[in-house]
Coordinates of C-alpha atoms (C1' of nucleotides) in Angstrom, one line a residue:
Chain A
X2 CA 143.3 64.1 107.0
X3 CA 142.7 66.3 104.0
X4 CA 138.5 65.8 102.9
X5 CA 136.4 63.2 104.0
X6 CA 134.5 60.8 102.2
X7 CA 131.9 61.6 99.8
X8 CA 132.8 65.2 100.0
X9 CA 133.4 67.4 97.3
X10 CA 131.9 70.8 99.5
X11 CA 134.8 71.7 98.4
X12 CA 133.2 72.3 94.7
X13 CA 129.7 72.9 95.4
X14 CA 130.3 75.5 98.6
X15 CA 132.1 78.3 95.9
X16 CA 129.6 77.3 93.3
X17 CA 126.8 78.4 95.3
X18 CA 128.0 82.0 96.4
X19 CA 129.3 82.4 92.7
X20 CA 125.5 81.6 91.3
X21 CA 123.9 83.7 94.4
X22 CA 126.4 86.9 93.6
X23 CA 125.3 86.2 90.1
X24 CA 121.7 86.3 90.7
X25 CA 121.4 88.8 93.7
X26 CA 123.1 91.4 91.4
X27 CA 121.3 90.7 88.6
X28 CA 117.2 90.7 90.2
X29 CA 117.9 92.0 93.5
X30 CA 118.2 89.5 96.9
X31 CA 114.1 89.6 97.5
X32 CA 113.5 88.7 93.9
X33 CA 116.1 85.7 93.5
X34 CA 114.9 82.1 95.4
X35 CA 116.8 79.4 97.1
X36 CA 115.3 77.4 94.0
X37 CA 116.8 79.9 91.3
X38 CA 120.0 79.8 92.5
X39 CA 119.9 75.9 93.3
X40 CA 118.6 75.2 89.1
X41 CA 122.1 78.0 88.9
X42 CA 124.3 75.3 90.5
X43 CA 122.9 72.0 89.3
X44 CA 121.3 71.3 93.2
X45 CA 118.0 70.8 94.5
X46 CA 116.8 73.4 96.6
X47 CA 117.7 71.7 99.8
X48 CA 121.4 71.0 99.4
X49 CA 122.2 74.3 99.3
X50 CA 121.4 74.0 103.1
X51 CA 124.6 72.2 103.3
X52 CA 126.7 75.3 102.1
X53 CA 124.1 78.0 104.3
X54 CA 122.4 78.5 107.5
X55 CA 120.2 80.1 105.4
X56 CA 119.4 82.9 102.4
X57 CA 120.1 85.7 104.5
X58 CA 123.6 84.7 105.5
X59 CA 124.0 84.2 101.7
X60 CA 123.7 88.1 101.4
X61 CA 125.8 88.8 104.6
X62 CA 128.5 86.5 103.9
X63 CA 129.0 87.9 100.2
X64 CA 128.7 91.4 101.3
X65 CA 131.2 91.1 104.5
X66 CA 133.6 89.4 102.4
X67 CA 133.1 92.2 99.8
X68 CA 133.8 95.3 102.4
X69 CA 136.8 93.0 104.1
X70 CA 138.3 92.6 100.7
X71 CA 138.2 95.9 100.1
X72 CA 139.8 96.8 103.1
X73 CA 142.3 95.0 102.4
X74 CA 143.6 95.3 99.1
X75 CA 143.4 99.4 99.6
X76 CA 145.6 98.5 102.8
X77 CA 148.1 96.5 100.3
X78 CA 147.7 99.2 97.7
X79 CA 148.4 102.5 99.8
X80 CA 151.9 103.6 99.2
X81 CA 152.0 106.1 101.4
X82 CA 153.9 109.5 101.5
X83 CA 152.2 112.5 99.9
X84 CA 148.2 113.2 100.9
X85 CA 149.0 114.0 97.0
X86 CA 150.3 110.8 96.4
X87 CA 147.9 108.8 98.8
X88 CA 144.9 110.2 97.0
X89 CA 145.7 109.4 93.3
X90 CA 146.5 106.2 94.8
X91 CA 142.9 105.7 96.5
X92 CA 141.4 106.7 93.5
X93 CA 143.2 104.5 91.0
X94 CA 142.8 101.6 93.2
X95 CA 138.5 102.7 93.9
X96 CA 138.1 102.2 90.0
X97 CA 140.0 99.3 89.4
X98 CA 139.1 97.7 92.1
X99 CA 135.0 98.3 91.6
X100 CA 135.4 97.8 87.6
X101 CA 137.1 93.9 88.8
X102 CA 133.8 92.9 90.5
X103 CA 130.9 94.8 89.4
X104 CA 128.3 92.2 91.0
X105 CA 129.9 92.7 94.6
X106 CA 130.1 96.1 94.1
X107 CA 126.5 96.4 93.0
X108 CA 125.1 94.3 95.9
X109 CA 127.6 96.2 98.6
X110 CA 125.0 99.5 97.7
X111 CA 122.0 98.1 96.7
X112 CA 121.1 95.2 98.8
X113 CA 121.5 97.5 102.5
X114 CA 118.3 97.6 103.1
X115 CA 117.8 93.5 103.2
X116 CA 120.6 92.6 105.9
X117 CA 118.4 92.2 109.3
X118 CA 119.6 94.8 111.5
X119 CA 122.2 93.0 113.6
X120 CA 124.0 92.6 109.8
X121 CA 123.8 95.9 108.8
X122 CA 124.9 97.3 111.8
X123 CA 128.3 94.9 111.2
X124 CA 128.8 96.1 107.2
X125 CA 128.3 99.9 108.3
X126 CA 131.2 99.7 110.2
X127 CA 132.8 98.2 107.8
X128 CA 131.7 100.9 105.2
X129 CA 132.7 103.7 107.6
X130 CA 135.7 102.4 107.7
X131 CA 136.5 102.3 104.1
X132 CA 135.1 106.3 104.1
X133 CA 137.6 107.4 107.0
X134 CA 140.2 106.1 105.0
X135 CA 139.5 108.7 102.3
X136 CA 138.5 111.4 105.0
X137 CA 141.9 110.9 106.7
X138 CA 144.1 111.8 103.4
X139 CA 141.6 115.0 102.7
X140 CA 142.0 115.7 106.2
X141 CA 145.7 115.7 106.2
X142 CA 146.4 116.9 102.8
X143 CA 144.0 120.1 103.8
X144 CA 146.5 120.2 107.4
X145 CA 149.5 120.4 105.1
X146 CA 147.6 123.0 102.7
X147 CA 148.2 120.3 100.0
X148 CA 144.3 120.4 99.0
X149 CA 141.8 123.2 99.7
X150 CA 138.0 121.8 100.0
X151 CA 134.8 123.5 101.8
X152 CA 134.1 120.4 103.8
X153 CA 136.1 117.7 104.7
X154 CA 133.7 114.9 105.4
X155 CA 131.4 116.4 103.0
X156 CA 134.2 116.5 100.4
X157 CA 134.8 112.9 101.1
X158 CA 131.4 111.2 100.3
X159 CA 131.7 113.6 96.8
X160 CA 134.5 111.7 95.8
X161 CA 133.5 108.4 96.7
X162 CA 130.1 108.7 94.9
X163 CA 131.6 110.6 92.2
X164 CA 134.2 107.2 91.9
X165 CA 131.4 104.6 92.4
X166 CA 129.4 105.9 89.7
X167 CA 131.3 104.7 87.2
X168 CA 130.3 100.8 88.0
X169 CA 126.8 102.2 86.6
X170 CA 127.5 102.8 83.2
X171 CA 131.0 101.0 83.0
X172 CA 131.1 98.1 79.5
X173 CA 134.2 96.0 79.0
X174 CA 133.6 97.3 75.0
X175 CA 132.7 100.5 75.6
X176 CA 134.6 103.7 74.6
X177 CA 137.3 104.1 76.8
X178 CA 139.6 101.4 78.3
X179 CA 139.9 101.2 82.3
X180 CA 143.2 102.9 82.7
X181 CA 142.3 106.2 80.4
X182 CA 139.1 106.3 82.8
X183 CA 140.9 106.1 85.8
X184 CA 143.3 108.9 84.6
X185 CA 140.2 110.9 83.7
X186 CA 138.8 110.6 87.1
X187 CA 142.0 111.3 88.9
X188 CA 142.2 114.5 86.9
X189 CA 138.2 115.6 88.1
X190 CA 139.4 114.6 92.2
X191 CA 142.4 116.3 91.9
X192 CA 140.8 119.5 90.4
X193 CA 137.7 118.9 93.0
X194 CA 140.3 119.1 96.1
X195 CA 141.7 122.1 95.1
X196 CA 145.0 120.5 94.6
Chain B
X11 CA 79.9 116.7 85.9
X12 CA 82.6 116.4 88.4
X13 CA 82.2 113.2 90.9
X14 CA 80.1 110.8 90.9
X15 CA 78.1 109.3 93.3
X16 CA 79.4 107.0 96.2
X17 CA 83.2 108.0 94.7
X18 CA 86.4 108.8 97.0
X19 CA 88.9 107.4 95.2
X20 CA 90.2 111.1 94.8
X21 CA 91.6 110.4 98.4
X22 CA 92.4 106.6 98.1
X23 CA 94.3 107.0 95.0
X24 CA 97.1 109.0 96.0
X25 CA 97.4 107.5 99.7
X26 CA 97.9 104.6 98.1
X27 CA 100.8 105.8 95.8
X28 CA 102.3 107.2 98.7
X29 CA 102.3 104.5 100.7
X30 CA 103.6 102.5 98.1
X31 CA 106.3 105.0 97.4
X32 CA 107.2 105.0 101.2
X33 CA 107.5 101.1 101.3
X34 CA 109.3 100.4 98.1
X35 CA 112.0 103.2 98.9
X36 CA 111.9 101.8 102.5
X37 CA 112.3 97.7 101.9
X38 CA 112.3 97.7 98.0
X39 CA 109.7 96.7 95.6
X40 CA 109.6 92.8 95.8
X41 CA 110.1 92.6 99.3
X42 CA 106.7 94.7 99.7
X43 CA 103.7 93.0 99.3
X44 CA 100.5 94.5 98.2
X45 CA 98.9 93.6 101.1
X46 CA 101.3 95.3 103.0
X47 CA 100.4 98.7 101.0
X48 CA 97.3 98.1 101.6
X49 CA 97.4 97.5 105.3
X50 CA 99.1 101.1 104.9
X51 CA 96.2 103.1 103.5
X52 CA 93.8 101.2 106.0
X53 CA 92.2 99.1 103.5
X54 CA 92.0 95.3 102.2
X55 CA 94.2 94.2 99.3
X56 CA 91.5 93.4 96.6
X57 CA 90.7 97.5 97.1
X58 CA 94.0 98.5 95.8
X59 CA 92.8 97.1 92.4
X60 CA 91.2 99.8 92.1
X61 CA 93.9 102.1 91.4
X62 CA 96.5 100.2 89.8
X63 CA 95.7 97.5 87.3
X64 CA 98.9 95.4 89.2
X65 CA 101.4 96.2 91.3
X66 CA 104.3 96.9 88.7
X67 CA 102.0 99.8 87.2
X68 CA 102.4 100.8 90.5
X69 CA 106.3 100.8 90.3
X70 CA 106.1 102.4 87.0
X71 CA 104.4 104.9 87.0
X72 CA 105.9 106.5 90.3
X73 CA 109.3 106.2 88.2
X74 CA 107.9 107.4 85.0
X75 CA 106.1 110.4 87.1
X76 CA 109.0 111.4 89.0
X77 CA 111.5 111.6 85.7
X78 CA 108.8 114.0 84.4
X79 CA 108.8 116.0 87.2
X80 CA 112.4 116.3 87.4
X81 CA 112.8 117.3 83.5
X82 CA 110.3 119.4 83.8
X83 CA 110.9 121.2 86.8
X84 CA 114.8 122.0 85.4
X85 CA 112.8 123.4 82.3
X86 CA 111.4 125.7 84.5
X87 CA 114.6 126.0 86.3
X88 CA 117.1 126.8 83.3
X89 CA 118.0 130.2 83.7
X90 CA 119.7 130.4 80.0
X91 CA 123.0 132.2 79.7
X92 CA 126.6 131.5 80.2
X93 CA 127.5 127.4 80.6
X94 CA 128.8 128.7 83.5
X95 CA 125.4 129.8 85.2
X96 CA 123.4 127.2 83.9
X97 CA 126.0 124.5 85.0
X98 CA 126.0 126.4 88.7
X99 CA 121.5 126.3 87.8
X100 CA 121.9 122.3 87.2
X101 CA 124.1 121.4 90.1
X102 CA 122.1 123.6 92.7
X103 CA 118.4 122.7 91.0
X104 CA 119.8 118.7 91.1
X105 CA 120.9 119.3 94.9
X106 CA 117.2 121.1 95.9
X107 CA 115.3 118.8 94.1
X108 CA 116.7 115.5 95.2
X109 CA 116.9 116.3 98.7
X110 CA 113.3 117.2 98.5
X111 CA 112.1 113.9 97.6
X112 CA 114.4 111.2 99.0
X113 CA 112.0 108.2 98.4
X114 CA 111.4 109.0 94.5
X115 CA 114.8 109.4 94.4
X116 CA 115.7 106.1 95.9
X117 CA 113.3 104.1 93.9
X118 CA 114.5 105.8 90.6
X119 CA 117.4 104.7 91.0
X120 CA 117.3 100.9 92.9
X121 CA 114.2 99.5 91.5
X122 CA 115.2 99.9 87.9
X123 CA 116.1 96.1 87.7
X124 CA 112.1 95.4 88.7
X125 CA 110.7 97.1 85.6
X126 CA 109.6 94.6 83.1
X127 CA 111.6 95.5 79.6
X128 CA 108.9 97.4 78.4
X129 CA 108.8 99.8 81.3
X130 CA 112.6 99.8 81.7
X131 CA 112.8 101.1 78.0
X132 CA 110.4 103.7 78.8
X133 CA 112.3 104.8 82.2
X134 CA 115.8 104.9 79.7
X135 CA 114.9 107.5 77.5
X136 CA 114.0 110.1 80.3
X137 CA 117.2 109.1 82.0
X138 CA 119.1 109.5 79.6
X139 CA 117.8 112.6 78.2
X140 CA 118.2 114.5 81.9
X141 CA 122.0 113.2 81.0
X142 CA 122.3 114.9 78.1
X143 CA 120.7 118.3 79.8
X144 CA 123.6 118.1 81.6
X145 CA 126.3 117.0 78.7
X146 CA 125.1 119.6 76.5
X147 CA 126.1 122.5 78.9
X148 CA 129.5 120.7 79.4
X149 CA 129.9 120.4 75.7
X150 CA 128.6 124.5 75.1
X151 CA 131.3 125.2 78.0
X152 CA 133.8 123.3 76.3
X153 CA 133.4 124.5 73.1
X154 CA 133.5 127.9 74.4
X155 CA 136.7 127.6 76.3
X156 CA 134.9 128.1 79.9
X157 CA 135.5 124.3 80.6
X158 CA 138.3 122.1 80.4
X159 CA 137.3 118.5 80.9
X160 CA 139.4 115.8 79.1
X161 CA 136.4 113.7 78.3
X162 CA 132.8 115.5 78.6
X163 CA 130.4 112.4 78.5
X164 CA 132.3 110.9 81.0
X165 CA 132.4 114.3 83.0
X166 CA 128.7 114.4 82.9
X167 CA 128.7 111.1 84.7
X168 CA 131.2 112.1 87.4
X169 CA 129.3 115.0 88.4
X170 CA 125.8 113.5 88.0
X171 CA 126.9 110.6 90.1
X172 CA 128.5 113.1 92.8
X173 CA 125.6 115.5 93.1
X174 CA 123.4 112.4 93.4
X175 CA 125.2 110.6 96.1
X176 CA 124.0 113.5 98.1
X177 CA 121.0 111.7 98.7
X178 CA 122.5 108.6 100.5
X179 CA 123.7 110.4 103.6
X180 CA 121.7 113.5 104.0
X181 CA 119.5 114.3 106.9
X182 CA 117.4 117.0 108.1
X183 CA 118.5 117.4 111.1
X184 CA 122.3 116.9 109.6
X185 CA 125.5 119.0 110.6
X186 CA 125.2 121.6 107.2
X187 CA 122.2 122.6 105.1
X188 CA 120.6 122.3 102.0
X189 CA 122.1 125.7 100.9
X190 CA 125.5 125.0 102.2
X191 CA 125.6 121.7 101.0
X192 CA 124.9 123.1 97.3
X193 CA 127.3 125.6 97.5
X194 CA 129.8 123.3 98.9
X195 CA 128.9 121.0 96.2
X196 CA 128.9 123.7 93.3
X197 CA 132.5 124.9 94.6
X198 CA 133.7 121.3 94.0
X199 CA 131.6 120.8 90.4
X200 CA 133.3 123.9 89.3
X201 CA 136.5 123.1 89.9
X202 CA 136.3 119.6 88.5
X203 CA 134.9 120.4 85.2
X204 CA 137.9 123.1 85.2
X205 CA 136.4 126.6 85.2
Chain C
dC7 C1' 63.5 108.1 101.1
dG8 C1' 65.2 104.9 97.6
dC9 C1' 68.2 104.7 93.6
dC10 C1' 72.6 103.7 91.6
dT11 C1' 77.3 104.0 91.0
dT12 C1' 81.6 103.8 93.3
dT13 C1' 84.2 101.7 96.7
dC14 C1' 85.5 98.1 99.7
dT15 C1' 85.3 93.6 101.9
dG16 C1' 86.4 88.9 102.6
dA17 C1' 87.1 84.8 100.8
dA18 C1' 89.2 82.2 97.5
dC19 C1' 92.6 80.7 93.6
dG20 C1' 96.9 78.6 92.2
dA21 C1' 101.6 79.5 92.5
dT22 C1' 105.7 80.2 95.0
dT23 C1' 108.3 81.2 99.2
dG24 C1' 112.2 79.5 102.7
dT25 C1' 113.2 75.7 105.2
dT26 C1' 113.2 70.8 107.1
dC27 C1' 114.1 65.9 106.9
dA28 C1' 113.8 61.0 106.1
dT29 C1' 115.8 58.6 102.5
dT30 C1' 118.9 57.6 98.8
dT31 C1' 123.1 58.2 96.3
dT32 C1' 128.0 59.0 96.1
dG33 C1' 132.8 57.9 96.4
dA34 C1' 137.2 57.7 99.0
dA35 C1' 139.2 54.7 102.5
dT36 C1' 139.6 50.2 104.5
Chain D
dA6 C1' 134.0 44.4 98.2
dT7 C1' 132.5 46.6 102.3
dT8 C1' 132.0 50.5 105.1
dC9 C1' 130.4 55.0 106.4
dA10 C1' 130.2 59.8 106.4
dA11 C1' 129.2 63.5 103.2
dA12 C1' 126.1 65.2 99.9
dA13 C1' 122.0 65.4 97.3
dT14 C1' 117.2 64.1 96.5
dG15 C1' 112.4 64.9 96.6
dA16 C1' 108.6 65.4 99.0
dA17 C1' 106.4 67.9 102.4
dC18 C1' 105.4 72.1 105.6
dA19 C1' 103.1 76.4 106.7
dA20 C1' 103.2 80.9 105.1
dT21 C1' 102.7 84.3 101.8
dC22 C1' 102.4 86.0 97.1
dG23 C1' 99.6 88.8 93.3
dT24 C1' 95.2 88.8 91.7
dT25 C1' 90.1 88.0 91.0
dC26 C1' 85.4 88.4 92.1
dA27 C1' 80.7 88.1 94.0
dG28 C1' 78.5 90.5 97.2
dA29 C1' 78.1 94.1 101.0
dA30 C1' 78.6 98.9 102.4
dA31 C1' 78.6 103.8 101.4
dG32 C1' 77.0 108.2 100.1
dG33 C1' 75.6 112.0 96.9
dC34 C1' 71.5 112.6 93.6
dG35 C1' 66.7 112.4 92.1

DNA sequence: CGCCTTTCTGAACGATTGTTCATTTTGAAT
DNA sequence: ATTCAAAATGAACAATCGTTCAGAAAGGCG
């Protein structure tokens, strides 16, 4: 039995996460109501309880799924080989990646500090995660004497701020097209790392 | 004639833009309520009214305030010279100053989305001209061959983004200090921009 | 002391918040 | 055409929001 009658959650359910990503990026998640993002859909405010326990699993959901997907795709993307090789490959894949879903992205760092505790504590690990990845390559590429940095971990949360930044002043017009910024960037993390 | 009679708001006024600042770095401006900032400063809502015509001033002008202070205090900071020192003056003034006031710091950059248009046009322009502090030393070190940085606005971004990020997992009580964290930090900014 | 301005209280306002729920509408399956 | 679960409505809820204001408290000055 594929959907039951009367259903079309199916439609409504993606709708819903869509318009709150939408919103929560654009106002923040304390500023945005159930009833903005239920006018977003087409809803009244109530149905949405038929896609959500409730607004703050709206936020956790979205955000989980974020760092998950994350995971992920960098999992499916790393070739491998060379720290060298490894970390153009982490950085390539941080831009593109972040520059494909700039309200995810946006929410993933700003909206921290409205996930009740228990939530948090599940999307830092989830965070850390995604930041050992990066501290493993500089730690083994400095092993191997492939890169030569000060600080390992400290080296590491350079980059990745130095790589999330650009989701801040990124335009699909602007100046310069995705693939010249990503080269640009490798060329700053390569220098950075000593390499 | 200094104060008048029956008047304290010489204490009031800046307990209650500190407790203000405290709160809206701490849970973020719409999810504090005035009553809240209030409760803060030991006082009933209605009082605050008395300081702040409404509670987006309140937002404002702690943002406006604090992009003052930082332009100004690199004024007094810029030691001149080679791009070369200056750009070592920027990155360790950026680090010092930052890390001394986290909250500011926070707000400056999270609650921008909560300025009415108006305010966030206001907020912009000093933004923006602390970026081009920073781009015009790139550029002087470009143009004088100290630098070699394929694309200096985007450069200035990359590092300003870096020596920022600083501020999202430093502690006090943390593994390196302020000074070795700017000089770890300095040793990476000069190697990125090439020299 | 009594005056007078500043400061604060405490209640009130209209609006909006997240959430619930009885009821109605919907639409595929029988 | 009838059935029946899923989905959506629309009203209601208690709570809280930013802000206002008349009146009470406070405290230096004459």
């Amino acid at each position: 039995m594929a959907r039951k009658t009367g259903s079309h959650s199916e439609i409504t359910g993606p709708l819903v996460r869509e318009a709150a990503e939408r919103l929560f990026a654009r106002h923040g998640y304390a500023a945005v109501s159930m009833r903005q993002i239920a006018g977003e859909v087409g809803v009244q405010a109530g149905a949405l309880y038929n896609y959500t326990p409730d607004k703050q699993s709206l936020l956790y959901d979205m955000m989980s799924t974020h760092m998950q997907s994350l995971l992920q795709s960098w999992s499916d993307a790393d070739p491998g080989g060379t720290p060298m090789d490894r970390l153009q490959a982490f950085t390539r894949h941080h831009i593109h990646f972040h520059l494909q879903r700039p309200d995810a992205v946006f929410i993933a760092y700003m909206e921290l500090r409205n996930l009740e505790a228990q939530n948090f504590a599940r999307i830092e690990v989830q965070r850390k995660a995604y930041e050992m990845v990066l501290e493993n390559i500089l730690q083994d590429g400095q092993g191997a004497g492939a890169f030569h940095v000060g600080d390992v971990k400290l080296a590491g949360m350079a980059v990745i701020a130095m790589l999330t930044g650009v989701t801040t002043w990124f335009r699909d017009d602007g100046r310069l097209s995705v693939e010249e910024i990503a080269n640009h960037y490798w060329d700053m993390v390569r220098k950075a790392v000593g390499a």
